[in-house]
PDB file of C-alpha atoms and ligand atoms in Angstrom:
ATOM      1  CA  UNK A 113      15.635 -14.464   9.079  1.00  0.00           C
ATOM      2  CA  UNK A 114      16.496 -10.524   9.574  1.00  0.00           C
ATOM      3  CA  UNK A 115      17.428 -10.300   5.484  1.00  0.00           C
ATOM      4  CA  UNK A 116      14.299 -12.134   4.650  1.00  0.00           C
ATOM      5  CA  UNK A 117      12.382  -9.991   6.524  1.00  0.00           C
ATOM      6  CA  UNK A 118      14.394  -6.282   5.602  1.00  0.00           C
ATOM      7  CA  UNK A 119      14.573  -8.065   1.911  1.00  0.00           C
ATOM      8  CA  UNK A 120      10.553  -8.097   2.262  1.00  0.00           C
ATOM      9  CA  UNK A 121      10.785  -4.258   3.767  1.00  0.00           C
ATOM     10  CA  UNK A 122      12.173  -3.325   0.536  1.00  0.00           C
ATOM     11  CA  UNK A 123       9.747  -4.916  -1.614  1.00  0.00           C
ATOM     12  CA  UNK A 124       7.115  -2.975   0.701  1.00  0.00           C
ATOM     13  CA  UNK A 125       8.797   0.066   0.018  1.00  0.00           C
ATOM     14  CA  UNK A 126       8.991  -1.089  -4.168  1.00  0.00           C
ATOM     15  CA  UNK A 127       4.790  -1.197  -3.882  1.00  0.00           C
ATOM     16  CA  UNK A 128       4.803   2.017  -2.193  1.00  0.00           C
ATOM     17  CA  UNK A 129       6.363   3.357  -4.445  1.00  0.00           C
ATOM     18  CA  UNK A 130       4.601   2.225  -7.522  1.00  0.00           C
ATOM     19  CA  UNK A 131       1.086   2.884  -6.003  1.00  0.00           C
ATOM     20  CA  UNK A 132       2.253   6.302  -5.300  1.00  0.00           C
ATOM     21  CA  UNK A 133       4.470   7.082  -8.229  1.00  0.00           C
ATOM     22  CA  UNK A 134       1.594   5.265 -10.880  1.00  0.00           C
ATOM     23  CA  UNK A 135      -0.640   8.271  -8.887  1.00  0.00           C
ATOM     24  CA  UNK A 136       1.288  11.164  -9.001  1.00  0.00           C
ATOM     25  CA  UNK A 137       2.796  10.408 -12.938  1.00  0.00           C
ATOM     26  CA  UNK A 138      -0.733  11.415 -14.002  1.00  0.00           C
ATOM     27  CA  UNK A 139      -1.366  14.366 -11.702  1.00  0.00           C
ATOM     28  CA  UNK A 140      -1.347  16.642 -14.992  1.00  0.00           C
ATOM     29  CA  UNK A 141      -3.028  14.532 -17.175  1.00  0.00           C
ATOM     30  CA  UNK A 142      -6.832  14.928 -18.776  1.00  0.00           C
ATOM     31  CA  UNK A 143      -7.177  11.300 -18.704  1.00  0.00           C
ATOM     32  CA  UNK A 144      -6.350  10.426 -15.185  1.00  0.00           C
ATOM     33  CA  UNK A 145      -7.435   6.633 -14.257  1.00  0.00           C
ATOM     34  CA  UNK A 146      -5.779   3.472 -12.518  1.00  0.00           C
ATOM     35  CA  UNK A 147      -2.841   2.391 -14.268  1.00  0.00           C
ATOM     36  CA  UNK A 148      -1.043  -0.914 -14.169  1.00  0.00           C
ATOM     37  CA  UNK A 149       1.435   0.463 -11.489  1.00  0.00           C
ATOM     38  CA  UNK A 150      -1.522   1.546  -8.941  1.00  0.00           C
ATOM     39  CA  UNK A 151      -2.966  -2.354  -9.201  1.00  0.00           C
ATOM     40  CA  UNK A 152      -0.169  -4.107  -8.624  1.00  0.00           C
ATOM     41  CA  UNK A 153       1.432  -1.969  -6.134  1.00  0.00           C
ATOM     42  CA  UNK A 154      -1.572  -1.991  -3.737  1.00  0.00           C
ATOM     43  CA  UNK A 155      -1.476  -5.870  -4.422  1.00  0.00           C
ATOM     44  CA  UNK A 156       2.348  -6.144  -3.586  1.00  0.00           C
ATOM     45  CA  UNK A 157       1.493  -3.596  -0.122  1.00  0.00           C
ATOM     46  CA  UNK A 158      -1.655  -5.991   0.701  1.00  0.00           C
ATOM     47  CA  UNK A 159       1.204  -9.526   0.237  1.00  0.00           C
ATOM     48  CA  UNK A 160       4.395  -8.206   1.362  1.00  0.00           C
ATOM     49  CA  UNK A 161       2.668  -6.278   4.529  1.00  0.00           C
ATOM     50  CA  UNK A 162       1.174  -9.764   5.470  1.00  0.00           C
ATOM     51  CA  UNK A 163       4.395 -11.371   5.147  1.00  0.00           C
ATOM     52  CA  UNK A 164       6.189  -8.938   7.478  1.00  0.00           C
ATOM     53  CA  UNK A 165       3.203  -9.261  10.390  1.00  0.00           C
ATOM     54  CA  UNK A 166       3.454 -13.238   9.935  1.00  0.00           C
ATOM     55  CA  UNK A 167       7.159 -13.013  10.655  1.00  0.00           C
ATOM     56  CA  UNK A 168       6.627 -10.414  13.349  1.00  0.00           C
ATOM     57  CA  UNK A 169       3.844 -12.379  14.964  1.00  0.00           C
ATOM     58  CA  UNK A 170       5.782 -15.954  14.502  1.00  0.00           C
ATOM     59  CA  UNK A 171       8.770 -14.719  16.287  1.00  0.00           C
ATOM     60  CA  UNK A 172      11.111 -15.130  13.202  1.00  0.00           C
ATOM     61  CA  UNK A 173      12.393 -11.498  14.073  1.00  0.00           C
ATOM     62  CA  UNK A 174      12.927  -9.709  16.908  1.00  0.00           C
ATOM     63  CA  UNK A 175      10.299  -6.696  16.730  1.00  0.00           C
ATOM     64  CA  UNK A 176       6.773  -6.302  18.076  1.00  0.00           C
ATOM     65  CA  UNK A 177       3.520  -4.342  15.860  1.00  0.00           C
ATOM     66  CA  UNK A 178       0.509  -2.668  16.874  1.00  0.00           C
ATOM     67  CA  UNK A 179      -2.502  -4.783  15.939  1.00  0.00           C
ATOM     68  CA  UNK A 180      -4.983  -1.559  15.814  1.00  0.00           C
ATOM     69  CA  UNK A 181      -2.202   0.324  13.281  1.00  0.00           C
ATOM     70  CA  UNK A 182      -1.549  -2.831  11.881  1.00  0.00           C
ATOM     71  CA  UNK A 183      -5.500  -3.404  11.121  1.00  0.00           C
ATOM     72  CA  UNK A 184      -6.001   0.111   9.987  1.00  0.00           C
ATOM     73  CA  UNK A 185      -3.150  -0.737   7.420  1.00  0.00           C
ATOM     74  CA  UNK A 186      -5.063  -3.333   5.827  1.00  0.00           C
ATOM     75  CA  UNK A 187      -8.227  -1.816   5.892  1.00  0.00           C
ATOM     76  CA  UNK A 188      -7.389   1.240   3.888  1.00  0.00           C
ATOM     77  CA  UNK A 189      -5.045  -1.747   1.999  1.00  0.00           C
ATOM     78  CA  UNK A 190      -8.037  -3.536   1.082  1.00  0.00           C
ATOM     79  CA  UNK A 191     -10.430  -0.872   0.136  1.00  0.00           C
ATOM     80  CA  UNK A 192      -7.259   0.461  -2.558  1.00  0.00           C
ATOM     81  CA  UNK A 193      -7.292  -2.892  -3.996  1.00  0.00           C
ATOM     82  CA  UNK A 194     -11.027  -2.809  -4.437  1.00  0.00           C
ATOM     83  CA  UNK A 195     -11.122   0.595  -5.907  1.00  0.00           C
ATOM     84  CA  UNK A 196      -8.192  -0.484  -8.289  1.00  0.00           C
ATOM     85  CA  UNK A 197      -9.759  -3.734  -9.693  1.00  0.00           C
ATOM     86  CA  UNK A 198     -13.596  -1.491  -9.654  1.00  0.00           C
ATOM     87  CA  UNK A 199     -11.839   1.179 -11.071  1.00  0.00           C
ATOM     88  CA  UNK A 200      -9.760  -0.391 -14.059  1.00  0.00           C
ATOM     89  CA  UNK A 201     -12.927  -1.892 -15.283  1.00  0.00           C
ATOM     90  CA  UNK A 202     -14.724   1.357 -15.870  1.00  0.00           C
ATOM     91  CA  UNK A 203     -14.246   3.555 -19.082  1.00  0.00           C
ATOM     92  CA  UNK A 204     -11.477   6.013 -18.696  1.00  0.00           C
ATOM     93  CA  UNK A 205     -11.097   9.020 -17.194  1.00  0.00           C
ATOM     94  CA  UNK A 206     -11.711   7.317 -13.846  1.00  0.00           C
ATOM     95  CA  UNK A 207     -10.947  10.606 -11.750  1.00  0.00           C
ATOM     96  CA  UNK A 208     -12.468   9.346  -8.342  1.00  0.00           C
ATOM     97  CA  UNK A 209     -10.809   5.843  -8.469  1.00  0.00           C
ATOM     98  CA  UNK A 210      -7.445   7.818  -9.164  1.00  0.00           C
ATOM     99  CA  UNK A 211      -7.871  10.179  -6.315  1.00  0.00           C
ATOM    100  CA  UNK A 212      -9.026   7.846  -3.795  1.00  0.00           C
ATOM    101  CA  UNK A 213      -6.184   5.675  -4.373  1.00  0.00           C
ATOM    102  CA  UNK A 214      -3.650   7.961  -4.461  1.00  0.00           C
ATOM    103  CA  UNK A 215      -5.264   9.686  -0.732  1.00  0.00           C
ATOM    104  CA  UNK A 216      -5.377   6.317   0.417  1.00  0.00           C
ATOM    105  CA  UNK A 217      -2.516   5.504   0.102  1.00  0.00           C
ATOM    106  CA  UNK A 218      -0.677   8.426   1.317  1.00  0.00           C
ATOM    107  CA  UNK A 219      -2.813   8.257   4.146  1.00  0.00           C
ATOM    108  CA  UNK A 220      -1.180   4.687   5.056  1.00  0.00           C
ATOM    109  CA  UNK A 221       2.388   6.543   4.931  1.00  0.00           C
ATOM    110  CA  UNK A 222       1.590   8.766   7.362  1.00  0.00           C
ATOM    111  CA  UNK A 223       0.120   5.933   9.306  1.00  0.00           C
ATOM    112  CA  UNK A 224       3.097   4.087   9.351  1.00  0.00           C
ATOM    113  CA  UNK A 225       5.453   6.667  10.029  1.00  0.00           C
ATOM    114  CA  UNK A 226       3.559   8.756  12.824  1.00  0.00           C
ATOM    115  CA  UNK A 227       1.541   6.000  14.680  1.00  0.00           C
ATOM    116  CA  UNK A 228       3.344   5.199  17.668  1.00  0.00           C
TER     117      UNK A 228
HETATM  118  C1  HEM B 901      -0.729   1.314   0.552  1.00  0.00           C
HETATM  119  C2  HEM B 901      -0.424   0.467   1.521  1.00  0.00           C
HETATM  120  C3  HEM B 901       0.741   0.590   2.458  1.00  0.00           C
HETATM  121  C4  HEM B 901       1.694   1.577   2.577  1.00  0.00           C
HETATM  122  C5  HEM B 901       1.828   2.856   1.765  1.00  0.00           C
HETATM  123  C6  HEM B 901       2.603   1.158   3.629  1.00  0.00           C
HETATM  124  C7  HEM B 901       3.696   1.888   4.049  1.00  0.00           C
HETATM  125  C8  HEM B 901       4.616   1.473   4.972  1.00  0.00           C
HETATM  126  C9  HEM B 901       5.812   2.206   5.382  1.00  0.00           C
HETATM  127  C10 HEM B 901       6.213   3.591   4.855  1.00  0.00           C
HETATM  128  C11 HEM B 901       6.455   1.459   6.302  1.00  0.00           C
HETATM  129  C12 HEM B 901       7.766   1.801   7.039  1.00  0.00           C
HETATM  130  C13 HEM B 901       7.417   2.427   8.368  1.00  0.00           C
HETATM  131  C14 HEM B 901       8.622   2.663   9.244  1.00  0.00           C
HETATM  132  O1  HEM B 901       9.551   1.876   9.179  1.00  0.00           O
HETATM  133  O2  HEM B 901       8.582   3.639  10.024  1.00  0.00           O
HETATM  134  C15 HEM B 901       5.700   0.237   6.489  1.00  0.00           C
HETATM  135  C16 HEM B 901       6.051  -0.783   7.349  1.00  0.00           C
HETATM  136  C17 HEM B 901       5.267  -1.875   7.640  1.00  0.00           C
HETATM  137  N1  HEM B 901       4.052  -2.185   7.050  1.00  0.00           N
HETATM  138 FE1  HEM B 901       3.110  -1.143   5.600  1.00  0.00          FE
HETATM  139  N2  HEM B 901       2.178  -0.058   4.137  1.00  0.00           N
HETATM  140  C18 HEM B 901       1.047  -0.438   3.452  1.00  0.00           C
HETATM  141  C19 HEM B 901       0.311  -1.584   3.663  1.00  0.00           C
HETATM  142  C20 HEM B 901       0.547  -2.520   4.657  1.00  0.00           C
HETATM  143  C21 HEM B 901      -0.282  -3.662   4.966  1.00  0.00           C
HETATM  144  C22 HEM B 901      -1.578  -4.042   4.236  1.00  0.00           C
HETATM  145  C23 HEM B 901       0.296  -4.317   6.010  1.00  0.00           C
HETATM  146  C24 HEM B 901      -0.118  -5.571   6.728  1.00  0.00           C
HETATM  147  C25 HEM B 901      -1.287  -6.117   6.717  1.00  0.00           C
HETATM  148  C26 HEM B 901       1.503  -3.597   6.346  1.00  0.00           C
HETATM  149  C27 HEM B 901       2.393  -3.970   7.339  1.00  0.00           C
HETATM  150  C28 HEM B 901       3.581  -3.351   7.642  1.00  0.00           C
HETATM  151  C29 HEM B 901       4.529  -3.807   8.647  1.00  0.00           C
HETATM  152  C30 HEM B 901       4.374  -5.052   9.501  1.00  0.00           C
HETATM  153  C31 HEM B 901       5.584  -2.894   8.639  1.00  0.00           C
HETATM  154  C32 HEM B 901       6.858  -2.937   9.501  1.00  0.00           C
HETATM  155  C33 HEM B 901       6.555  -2.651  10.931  1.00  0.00           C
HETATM  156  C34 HEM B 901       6.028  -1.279  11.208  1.00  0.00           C
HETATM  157  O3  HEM B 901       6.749  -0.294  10.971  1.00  0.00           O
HETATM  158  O4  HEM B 901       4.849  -1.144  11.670  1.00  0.00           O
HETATM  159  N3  HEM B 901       1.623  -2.506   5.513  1.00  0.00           N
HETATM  160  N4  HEM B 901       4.577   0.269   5.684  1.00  0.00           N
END
């Protein structure tokens, strides 16, 4: 169960990195909005992140998680995939969806790697 679960780490790290990278691609552009890359990134984040705390939680690996962290995760999860389905809807430039993603979800990095 340890590959399934560092197999589904890697996908986490795939959605992190198209959230982040479909962000910062358009830091220079006059047209900045949410791209294909933000959407489904925050939607693989918000399925893969769930996967890894069900295998946590139902003992398939040997680790243990911070429910409060854990909780905050999802929140600020949640709200990005609200902002990205509100967001793509709207007529480009969508500025403030862009920017509110792209905090967000920097914010969760540094909430993963400095909440201990
Ligand atoms: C934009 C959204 C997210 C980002 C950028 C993100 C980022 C990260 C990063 C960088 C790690 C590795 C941390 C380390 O190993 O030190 C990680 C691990 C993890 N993430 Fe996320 N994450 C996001 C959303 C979520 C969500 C929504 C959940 C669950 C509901 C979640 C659950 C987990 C779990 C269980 C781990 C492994 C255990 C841990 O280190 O706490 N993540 N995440």
């Amino acid at each position: 169960m340890d590959l399934v679960y560092n197999l589904i780490v890697v996908l986490h790290f795939i959605g992190l990195a198209s959230v982040v990278g479909g962000f910062l691609v358009q830091m220079r552009s006059t047209d900045k909005g949410v791209n294909p890359a933000m959407l489904h990134g925050a939607l693989t984040q918000l399925v893969t992140g769930i996967l890894l705390v069900g295998l946590i939680e139902g003992g398939a690996v040997d680790d243990e998680i911070d429910m409060t962290k854990i909780s905050v995760k999802l929140l600020i999860t949640l709200v990005i995939t609200v902002l990205a389905f509100v967001g793509r809807k709207k007529t480009p430039p969508q500025v403030a969806f862009w920017g509110a993603i792209g905090g967000l979800a920097i914010a969760n990095i540094f909430i993963a790697v400095l909440w201990h």
